[in-house]
Amino acid sequence: MLEQSLAALSLATVNGDNAIPTKTLVFKPKTAKTATPIPVIVFALQSTSTPSGIIAKSVNVKEPRLAKDDLTMEFFNKSTKEFSIADLNKDSAGKIKFIIDSQILKSDDVLELSTESSKAALPAKTIVEFLKSIDIELVEVDFSAEPTPAPPAEKSKKDLLKEEKQAAKLEDAKLIGITVDKAKDFSSWYAQVVTKGEMLDYYDVSGCYILRPNSYAVWETIQDWFNIRIKKLGVKNSYFPMFVSSRVLEKEKDHIEGFAPEVAWVTKAGSSDLEEPIAIRPTSETVMYPYYSKWIRSHRDLPLKLNQWNSVVRWEFKHPQPFLRTREFLWQEGHTAHLTREGATTEVEQILDLYAGIYEELLAVPVVKGKKTENEKFAGGDYTTTCEGFIAATGRGIQGATSHHLGTNFSKMFDISVENPEGSDKPRVFAFQNSWGLSTRVIGVMVMIHSDNKGLVLPPRVAQNQVVVIPVGITAKTTPEEEKSINDGAADIESRLLAADVRAISDFRENYSPGWKFSDWELKGVPLRIEFGPKDLKSGQATVVRRDNGAKAVVALSELETKIPELLETMQKDLLENARKDFDNHRVVVEEWKDFVPTLNAKNVIVAPWCGDGDCEDDIKDSSAKKDNGEDEEVDEKAPSMGAKSLCIPFDQPTLKPDQKCIKCDKKAVNYCMFGRSY
Amino acid sequence: MLEQSLAALSLATVNGDNAIPTKTLVFKPKTAKTATPIPVIVFALQSTSTPSGIIAKSVNVKEPRLAKDDLTMEFFNKSTKEFSIADLNKDSAGKIKFIIDSQILKSDDVLELSTESSKAALPAKTIVEFLKSIDIELVEVDFSAEPTPAPPAEKSKKDLLKEEKQAAKLEDAKLIGITVDKAKDFSSWYAQVVTKGEMLDYYDVSGCYILRPNSYAVWETIQDWFNIRIKKLGVKNSYFPMFVSSRVLEKEKDHIEGFAPEVAWVTKAGSSDLEEPIAIRPTSETVMYPYYSKWIRSHRDLPLKLNQWNSVVRWEFKHPQPFLRTREFLWQEGHTAHLTREGATTEVEQILDLYAGIYEELLAVPVVKGKKTENEKFAGGDYTTTCEGFIAATGRGIQGATSHHLGTNFSKMFDISVENPEGSDKPRVFAFQNSWGLSTRVIGVMVMIHSDNKGLVLPPRVAQNQVVVIPVGITAKTTPEEEKSINDGAADIESRLLAADVRAISDFRENYSPGWKFSDWELKGVPLRIEFGPKDLKSGQATVVRRDNGAKAVVALSELETKIPELLETMQKDLLENARKDFDNHRVVVEEWKDFVPTLNAKNVIVAPWCGDGDCEDDIKDSSAKKDNGEDEEVDEKAPSMGAKSLCIPFDQPTLKPDQKCIKCDKKAVNYCMFGRSY
């Protein structure tokens, strides 16, 4: 790979027997939450020590730390281990800072460039010429001349981190597989699982990702399931434009305030400047409601229930994360208007139940339904209901989907009103509105919960491929007749399953061993693997292996059409039950503040009596944040060190004791609220 | 309405018995194709003559002509007849030019404002104050002082146009219905049919439209039909980001050249300027192919067949038209890569057949399949195949959908290649690629072909509502028992049809007569109307009326579940057959140039022997354009006066006579080509 890239740049390779080893390190400086990080690349001799203090000073950045795969994936589409200076090109200029060891600039030797999987040898001069040719500003640093910052008395934090990283490495990881441990380095694990599982790929524009068929199929299943059910409720699909004029966008001030810093603006078309900038919708209230006002003329036009499947854009400057925090994302947004409050509030819960259904019935993800606190509700609405999930590996809660009752706040703003059905002498009636949305973040939640160190685990109901059939046991000794019988048998299993509406595929690829294929399909999350070999052929059976727990079963070929769908349903049920156990075991009722933070730190979410006061809620958050302990990893407001937010006031409430006090303050508790660190 | 609007502006109304009538006229000046038109509004006394020459001079525009409904719909969401100065507000400032009759500025009288359906009287001073309050620049013109341009010797063109418009008015048009004749003023008719039929609404951002459930349901039917069939071909759905960095977009120069003037650019997020502008995809070749290059590593990764359903943006400056030419539109784009040319070219035709299937089987629109000429093919591809439709009312062809074979042009540019399966010593194989797309324009084609002066006509297979059940014959004499039986009977018909998978609805709205309801559902295009009244009740029957031809039939209630689906299928078939007759009768084989233009002017498309030369093709277009005859209507390159383009080289060819010459030049004909004016 390395040789290829450099060859493409017309650099000749030379004999590298005596080449001097180098290293290419990527550092991430601490940046404001709203800024895109600028990676600092350090290219030095392997033997040169490159303390971060010197790096910070040389390129004027704060607290540079060794970057993780997600940063290098984002910028260079490579893991840190596979990244080298050969991945830089003219487009890198301006996006990175580059430090070069003065030893290299001075060198007349042949240097060795290496990544985990490849190696190349080149004269130092040639390398430097290449770097200059791509217009990158080279900051020369003589590391040996700089005073080394005093070593800390104890083991340095960096060393500690390195040791942790080392410990997170999986012992038996194969090259194609996941190389880090879910339990030890969750975020690198997640980045690997979604990319190697072919759910998603990193894209050239930061914060945007490609949804590949393995994840888009999950989304299509959700669409079909949800469409059938909302259409029964009388909701109709439609499509509104993605553009909003600035004038209209800014009409509902309270509402837009939350979105304004993240709105993407189109200001040019072709080479002409537009007369006024046009926004890309961050959500469609202001796009749709002026037309609701126009279309709703009489109480006979109510309820009006429209939904759309679309993409919205929120140009977040925070650390992006596949599925969970992306600048463009797919969702559905339903917007309905009702004559009565009851009509509206009934629907809010019907939709929330459907969202819970998507999580539990399709994605095998248990959720807790409840209401958001005033602090956390949708700005401009009356109240927000939510499904909250739980990621056991990190002990953090995650918001699943929300269904809002807007009251008459928007209908008054946009004049969505009708003549009073009781008579024109009575005041006009403003429509009661709801909005509700569920996004592709659901896919991220599903991945985080079920997947493991072998890769993706897909719940059978949403898996693009539910079964993979692999012929096995073919050796040098196998006769051509027997080989044919095994292959034909495997093909026959596939077609019978397809005919029985099981989404089956087979893998007859040559040049790959069955073992390699097993790992490959495990990585991609296929729920069941069917192995078919000489013994199976003889006994009229097939060997079936579950992806989630590796359990093997033998199924008689005569029973394929009944047993395989059964096994798929059993696995679906088990995934949900196991995840539910995790959530139940880690949702802890806490009634005394002294137990709050320790319970939280033990990777739990907490259900606690609470006074309902917003200031107290803020206080709980502040008091449960870990103090800055100088961790080497970059942090943002979603990091594990942050305090516990209110996740929801669960509909399903423990009984409050009489005179129960709030967990934090001295006021009387009004209900139990679920708190936790969250995504 | 008028009074309401003005009341909202806090203007008091006064006694209007002696009010002096005024007029509000909207003119459209001639503008460059790439510019958004600026309407000129003239507000004058009814008695003032306002010649367009004076208007042109006063506000410095070229050839102002009385605007049609589409312009006023776009700017003010009102037809020309319903537009008045009361529709102006602060947002109008800068988007229009405004001329005010000096007689009004001087007046102390009470003036009468009127539209076709409403009227208000206000003091002239108050009106002027209102106009000033909304920040519109008032250009005062003393029409009486200006020399009137010499009247033309004959009847003025404007008068002729007026007479034509008058003649296009439908005699028996009801207020809620279509008010112009499809045969006489096609473009106003089309704007009315799509908006009053609730397919679409005009939107605040010019060139963007809202797809309402009545049209989106058609799109969903198409999606379901197409998805099932492409998945059988091994195509998988996915989603790629809507953003492209300028660097990547501009990579394939030939390809992007055609799109560059129409690309919308995001340059800001929140209040920060982006480091480099980011484009919104006009199509996704450059978005997807870098990843094809990354994912395709070996011949085992081929074919790769991905499709996505998304929206793309082409910021056209030409006259927008609902469904046909919009700045954002929905489509699907399929992009596939194959190991062999045969694999690719076979698929090109498979997809084209599916596109023809969407038109003929779902939309009841006959198409001619063929190949585009070199001039008309997709830039950067090897060849383009197409489905071409025909709008009988205007005699113009319309491109339906295209399926392109790209050869290895893009795979070489993006390095989508694999090791030669015949051995690594053989040259690498570049993938053979296709791309194919079908957009919501199909809905516009369907509407133009089937709909009539009563409104939409929807083919049953794509109609959101296939049947509407309406109780009839309830009069003052009807007993309450009988009324209940009729209503119950109608409700029963609806539920039985729903149970039989017929998309039925019923209309029990009070305060509307059956006749009003008939017109309302005709406007919305529901294929069958079932009337259920006293006689039907007695005889155990229902009366069924077809939307397309008004044919009435009586159906025994016992046979509902079989007869109604039959009738729907018959109507579907008839729509296609009638449209096919129209296309067949107006697709004329012409072999001598002297017959070409007359045949074209008689609203035909032409199949003519042709030499295959691009210059000759241009010559045919130029020679068949109407010379500028000073028509009063604005024209653009798609106008009926334009020349005949090549539409396609039909796959189904008449036999060429030996030594047949080209229709236009002296060269030998190589095949028959279909030419026509087109959309």
Tab-separated table of C-alpha atoms in Angstrom, chain B residues 394-607:
chain	number	residue	atom	x	y	z
B	394	THR	CA	-49.302	20.382	-26.776
B	395	GLY	CA	-47.887	17.943	-29.306
B	396	ARG	CA	-44.610	17.861	-27.429
B	397	GLY	CA	-42.386	14.979	-26.490
B	398	ILE	CA	-41.115	14.549	-22.938
B	399	GLN	CA	-38.110	12.616	-21.672
B	400	GLY	CA	-39.280	10.009	-19.196
B	401	ALA	CA	-36.225	8.412	-17.602
B	402	THR	CA	-32.726	7.487	-18.704
B	403	SER	CA	-30.414	4.538	-18.216
B	404	HIS	CA	-26.772	5.187	-19.080
B	405	HIS	CA	-23.876	2.930	-19.895
B	406	LEU	CA	-20.773	4.774	-18.757
B	407	GLY	CA	-18.230	2.371	-20.208
B	408	THR	CA	-14.934	2.704	-18.373
B	409	ASN	CA	-14.807	6.505	-18.533
B	410	PHE	CA	-15.504	7.047	-14.859
B	411	SER	CA	-13.737	3.908	-13.650
B	412	LYS	CA	-10.533	5.173	-15.259
B	413	MET	CA	-10.973	8.607	-13.728
B	414	PHE	CA	-11.699	7.238	-10.239
B	415	ASP	CA	-9.507	4.134	-10.525
B	416	ILE	CA	-12.221	1.559	-10.068
B	417	SER	CA	-10.207	-1.448	-11.159
B	418	VAL	CA	-9.382	-5.003	-10.215
B	419	GLU	CA	-6.615	-7.432	-10.929
B	420	ASN	CA	-7.283	-9.290	-14.142
B	421	PRO	CA	-9.027	-12.574	-13.226
B	422	GLU	CA	-6.953	-14.208	-15.948
B	423	GLY	CA	-3.744	-13.465	-14.126
B	424	SER	CA	-1.837	-10.652	-12.507
B	425	ASP	CA	0.461	-10.417	-15.540
B	426	LYS	CA	-2.503	-9.268	-17.656
B	427	PRO	CA	-3.532	-5.589	-17.508
B	428	ARG	CA	-5.832	-4.528	-14.679
B	429	VAL	CA	-9.515	-4.490	-15.582
B	430	PHE	CA	-11.416	-1.238	-15.222
B	431	ALA	CA	-15.014	-1.729	-14.159
B	432	PHE	CA	-17.810	-1.190	-16.691
B	433	GLN	CA	-20.296	1.158	-15.117
B	434	ASN	CA	-23.941	2.176	-15.470
B	435	SER	CA	-26.034	4.873	-13.909
B	436	TRP	CA	-29.780	5.248	-14.173
B	437	GLY	CA	-32.351	7.613	-12.707
B	438	LEU	CA	-36.055	8.305	-12.564
B	439	SER	CA	-37.484	11.364	-10.863
B	440	THR	CA	-40.788	12.819	-9.646
B	441	ARG	CA	-41.118	14.376	-13.112
B	442	VAL	CA	-42.991	11.152	-13.958
B	443	ILE	CA	-45.888	12.515	-11.899
B	444	GLY	CA	-46.071	15.654	-14.023
B	445	VAL	CA	-46.107	13.597	-17.216
B	446	MET	CA	-48.957	11.481	-15.864
B	447	VAL	CA	-50.979	14.571	-14.915
B	448	MET	CA	-50.456	16.284	-18.277
B	449	ILE	CA	-51.587	13.239	-20.200
B	450	HIS	CA	-54.694	12.044	-18.357
B	451	SER	CA	-56.163	15.028	-16.569
B	452	ASP	CA	-58.967	17.148	-18.020
B	453	ASN	CA	-61.026	20.290	-17.502
B	454	LYS	CA	-62.642	18.854	-14.395
B	455	GLY	CA	-59.226	18.375	-12.754
B	456	LEU	CA	-56.957	15.441	-12.066
B	457	VAL	CA	-57.467	11.981	-13.452
B	458	LEU	CA	-55.429	9.424	-11.518
B	459	PRO	CA	-54.755	5.933	-12.836
B	460	PRO	CA	-56.286	3.520	-10.303
B	461	ARG	CA	-53.064	1.668	-9.529
B	462	VAL	CA	-51.338	4.795	-8.229
B	463	ALA	CA	-54.337	6.660	-6.797
B	464	GLN	CA	-54.120	7.302	-3.068
B	465	ASN	CA	-57.921	6.928	-2.968
B	466	GLN	CA	-59.338	4.641	-5.629
B	467	VAL	CA	-63.000	4.961	-4.768
B	468	VAL	CA	-65.066	7.603	-2.995
B	469	VAL	CA	-68.476	6.627	-1.658
B	470	ILE	CA	-71.041	9.449	-1.475
B	471	PRO	CA	-74.560	9.165	-0.087
B	472	VAL	CA	-77.071	10.884	-2.418
B	473	GLY	CA	-80.765	11.652	-2.783
B	474	ILE	CA	-81.337	12.809	0.779
B	475	THR	CA	-83.919	15.605	0.643
B	476	ALA	CA	-86.239	17.400	3.033
B	477	LYS	CA	-88.730	14.604	2.430
B	478	THR	CA	-86.370	11.797	3.416
B	479	THR	CA	-87.367	10.175	6.712
B	480	PRO	CA	-84.693	9.947	9.416
B	481	GLU	CA	-84.832	6.152	9.147
B	482	GLU	CA	-84.251	6.232	5.426
B	483	GLU	CA	-81.412	8.749	5.831
B	484	LYS	CA	-79.752	6.484	8.353
B	485	SER	CA	-80.121	3.480	6.068
B	486	ILE	CA	-78.534	5.373	3.188
B	487	ASN	CA	-75.624	6.569	5.328
B	488	ASP	CA	-75.132	3.140	6.872
B	489	GLY	CA	-75.261	1.566	3.430
B	490	ALA	CA	-72.597	3.953	2.129
B	491	ALA	CA	-70.392	3.287	5.166
B	492	ASP	CA	-70.855	-0.434	4.637
B	493	ILE	CA	-69.762	-0.165	1.006
B	494	GLU	CA	-66.628	1.657	2.143
B	495	SER	CA	-65.697	-0.957	4.743
B	496	ARG	CA	-66.374	-3.887	2.413
B	497	LEU	CA	-64.132	-2.330	-0.218
B	498	LEU	CA	-61.381	-1.629	2.313
B	499	ALA	CA	-61.564	-5.255	3.396
B	500	ALA	CA	-61.164	-6.233	-0.268
B	501	ASP	CA	-57.967	-4.122	-0.452
B	502	VAL	CA	-59.595	-1.352	-2.444
B	503	ARG	CA	-58.398	2.066	-1.246
B	504	ALA	CA	-61.859	3.459	-0.519
B	505	ILE	CA	-63.019	6.534	1.364
B	506	SER	CA	-66.422	8.025	1.991
B	507	ASP	CA	-67.659	11.597	2.140
B	508	PHE	CA	-70.285	12.274	4.777
B	509	ARG	CA	-69.479	15.973	5.114
B	510	GLU	CA	-72.525	17.973	6.049
B	511	ASN	CA	-73.290	21.354	4.505
B	512	TYR	CA	-72.080	20.209	1.100
B	513	SER	CA	-74.422	19.031	-1.638
B	514	PRO	CA	-73.680	15.775	-3.475
B	515	GLY	CA	-73.023	17.839	-6.617
B	516	TRP	CA	-70.400	19.919	-4.837
B	517	LYS	CA	-68.784	16.755	-3.536
B	518	PHE	CA	-68.761	15.188	-7.007
B	519	SER	CA	-66.837	18.200	-8.349
B	520	ASP	CA	-64.480	18.199	-5.375
B	521	TRP	CA	-63.493	14.529	-5.826
B	522	GLU	CA	-63.297	14.914	-9.594
B	523	LEU	CA	-60.856	17.744	-9.025
B	524	LYS	CA	-58.745	15.411	-6.866
B	525	GLY	CA	-58.800	12.655	-9.474
B	526	VAL	CA	-60.409	9.772	-7.562
B	527	PRO	CA	-60.934	7.051	-10.233
B	528	LEU	CA	-64.375	5.800	-9.219
B	529	ARG	CA	-67.281	7.509	-7.497
B	530	ILE	CA	-69.915	5.325	-5.912
B	531	GLU	CA	-73.262	7.014	-5.360
B	532	PHE	CA	-75.645	5.394	-2.917
B	533	GLY	CA	-79.195	6.776	-2.684
B	534	PRO	CA	-82.829	5.743	-2.011
B	535	LYS	CA	-83.187	3.859	-5.287
B	536	ASP	CA	-79.908	1.985	-4.732
B	537	LEU	CA	-80.994	1.145	-1.212
B	538	LYS	CA	-84.243	-0.322	-2.503
B	539	SER	CA	-82.620	-2.320	-5.288
B	540	GLY	CA	-79.541	-3.544	-3.375
B	541	GLN	CA	-77.192	-1.818	-5.770
B	542	ALA	CA	-74.833	1.120	-6.102
B	543	THR	CA	-74.236	3.519	-8.947
B	544	VAL	CA	-70.619	3.727	-10.072
B	545	VAL	CA	-69.213	6.602	-12.130
B	546	ARG	CA	-65.816	6.520	-13.811
B	547	ARG	CA	-63.689	9.631	-13.456
B	548	ASP	CA	-62.096	9.380	-16.896
B	549	ASN	CA	-65.154	9.143	-19.137
B	550	GLY	CA	-68.100	9.737	-16.816
B	551	ALA	CA	-69.548	6.315	-17.714
B	552	LYS	CA	-72.177	5.179	-15.220
B	553	ALA	CA	-72.748	1.586	-14.240
B	554	VAL	CA	-74.977	-0.089	-11.729
B	555	VAL	CA	-73.348	-2.730	-9.558
B	556	ALA	CA	-75.258	-5.175	-7.382
B	557	LEU	CA	-74.104	-4.830	-3.773
B	558	SER	CA	-73.516	-8.564	-3.677
B	559	GLU	CA	-70.889	-8.189	-6.391
B	560	LEU	CA	-69.003	-5.165	-5.018
B	561	GLU	CA	-65.813	-7.042	-4.130
B	562	THR	CA	-65.365	-8.394	-7.634
B	563	LYS	CA	-66.873	-5.698	-9.833
B	564	ILE	CA	-65.132	-2.669	-8.340
B	565	PRO	CA	-61.587	-4.066	-8.716
B	566	GLU	CA	-62.577	-5.094	-12.256
B	567	LEU	CA	-63.797	-1.603	-13.065
B	568	LEU	CA	-60.593	-0.117	-11.660
B	569	GLU	CA	-58.504	-2.405	-13.829
B	570	THR	CA	-60.630	-1.624	-16.894
B	571	MET	CA	-60.181	2.073	-16.323
B	572	GLN	CA	-56.422	1.575	-15.870
B	573	LYS	CA	-56.294	-0.305	-19.187
B	574	ASP	CA	-58.444	2.235	-21.016
B	575	LEU	CA	-56.311	5.147	-19.866
B	576	LEU	CA	-53.214	3.474	-21.265
B	577	GLU	CA	-54.940	2.506	-24.511
B	578	ASN	CA	-56.327	5.962	-25.119
B	579	ALA	CA	-52.990	7.574	-24.429
B	580	ARG	CA	-51.342	5.032	-26.690
B	581	LYS	CA	-53.750	5.844	-29.518
B	582	ASP	CA	-52.891	9.524	-29.069
B	583	PHE	CA	-49.176	8.823	-29.196
B	584	ASP	CA	-49.493	6.430	-32.142
B	585	ASN	CA	-51.643	8.873	-34.112
B	586	HIS	CA	-49.252	11.716	-33.470
B	587	ARG	CA	-46.004	9.885	-34.125
B	588	VAL	CA	-45.752	10.391	-37.847
B	589	VAL	CA	-43.197	8.925	-40.215
B	590	VAL	CA	-41.973	11.764	-42.454
B	591	GLU	CA	-39.501	11.208	-45.236
B	592	GLU	CA	-39.340	14.554	-46.983
B	593	TRP	CA	-38.158	17.753	-45.373
B	594	LYS	CA	-41.013	19.779	-46.876
B	595	ASP	CA	-43.461	17.820	-44.691
B	596	PHE	CA	-41.360	18.125	-41.534
B	597	VAL	CA	-42.343	21.538	-40.145
B	598	PRO	CA	-46.031	21.344	-41.134
B	599	THR	CA	-46.301	17.940	-39.479
B	600	LEU	CA	-44.542	19.295	-36.385
B	601	ASN	CA	-46.826	22.333	-36.261
B	602	ALA	CA	-49.819	20.011	-36.372
B	603	LYS	CA	-48.761	18.855	-32.898
B	604	ASN	CA	-46.956	15.707	-33.902
B	605	VAL	CA	-43.626	14.167	-33.184
B	606	ILE	CA	-41.805	12.873	-36.204
B	607	VAL	CA	-39.971	9.684	-37.044
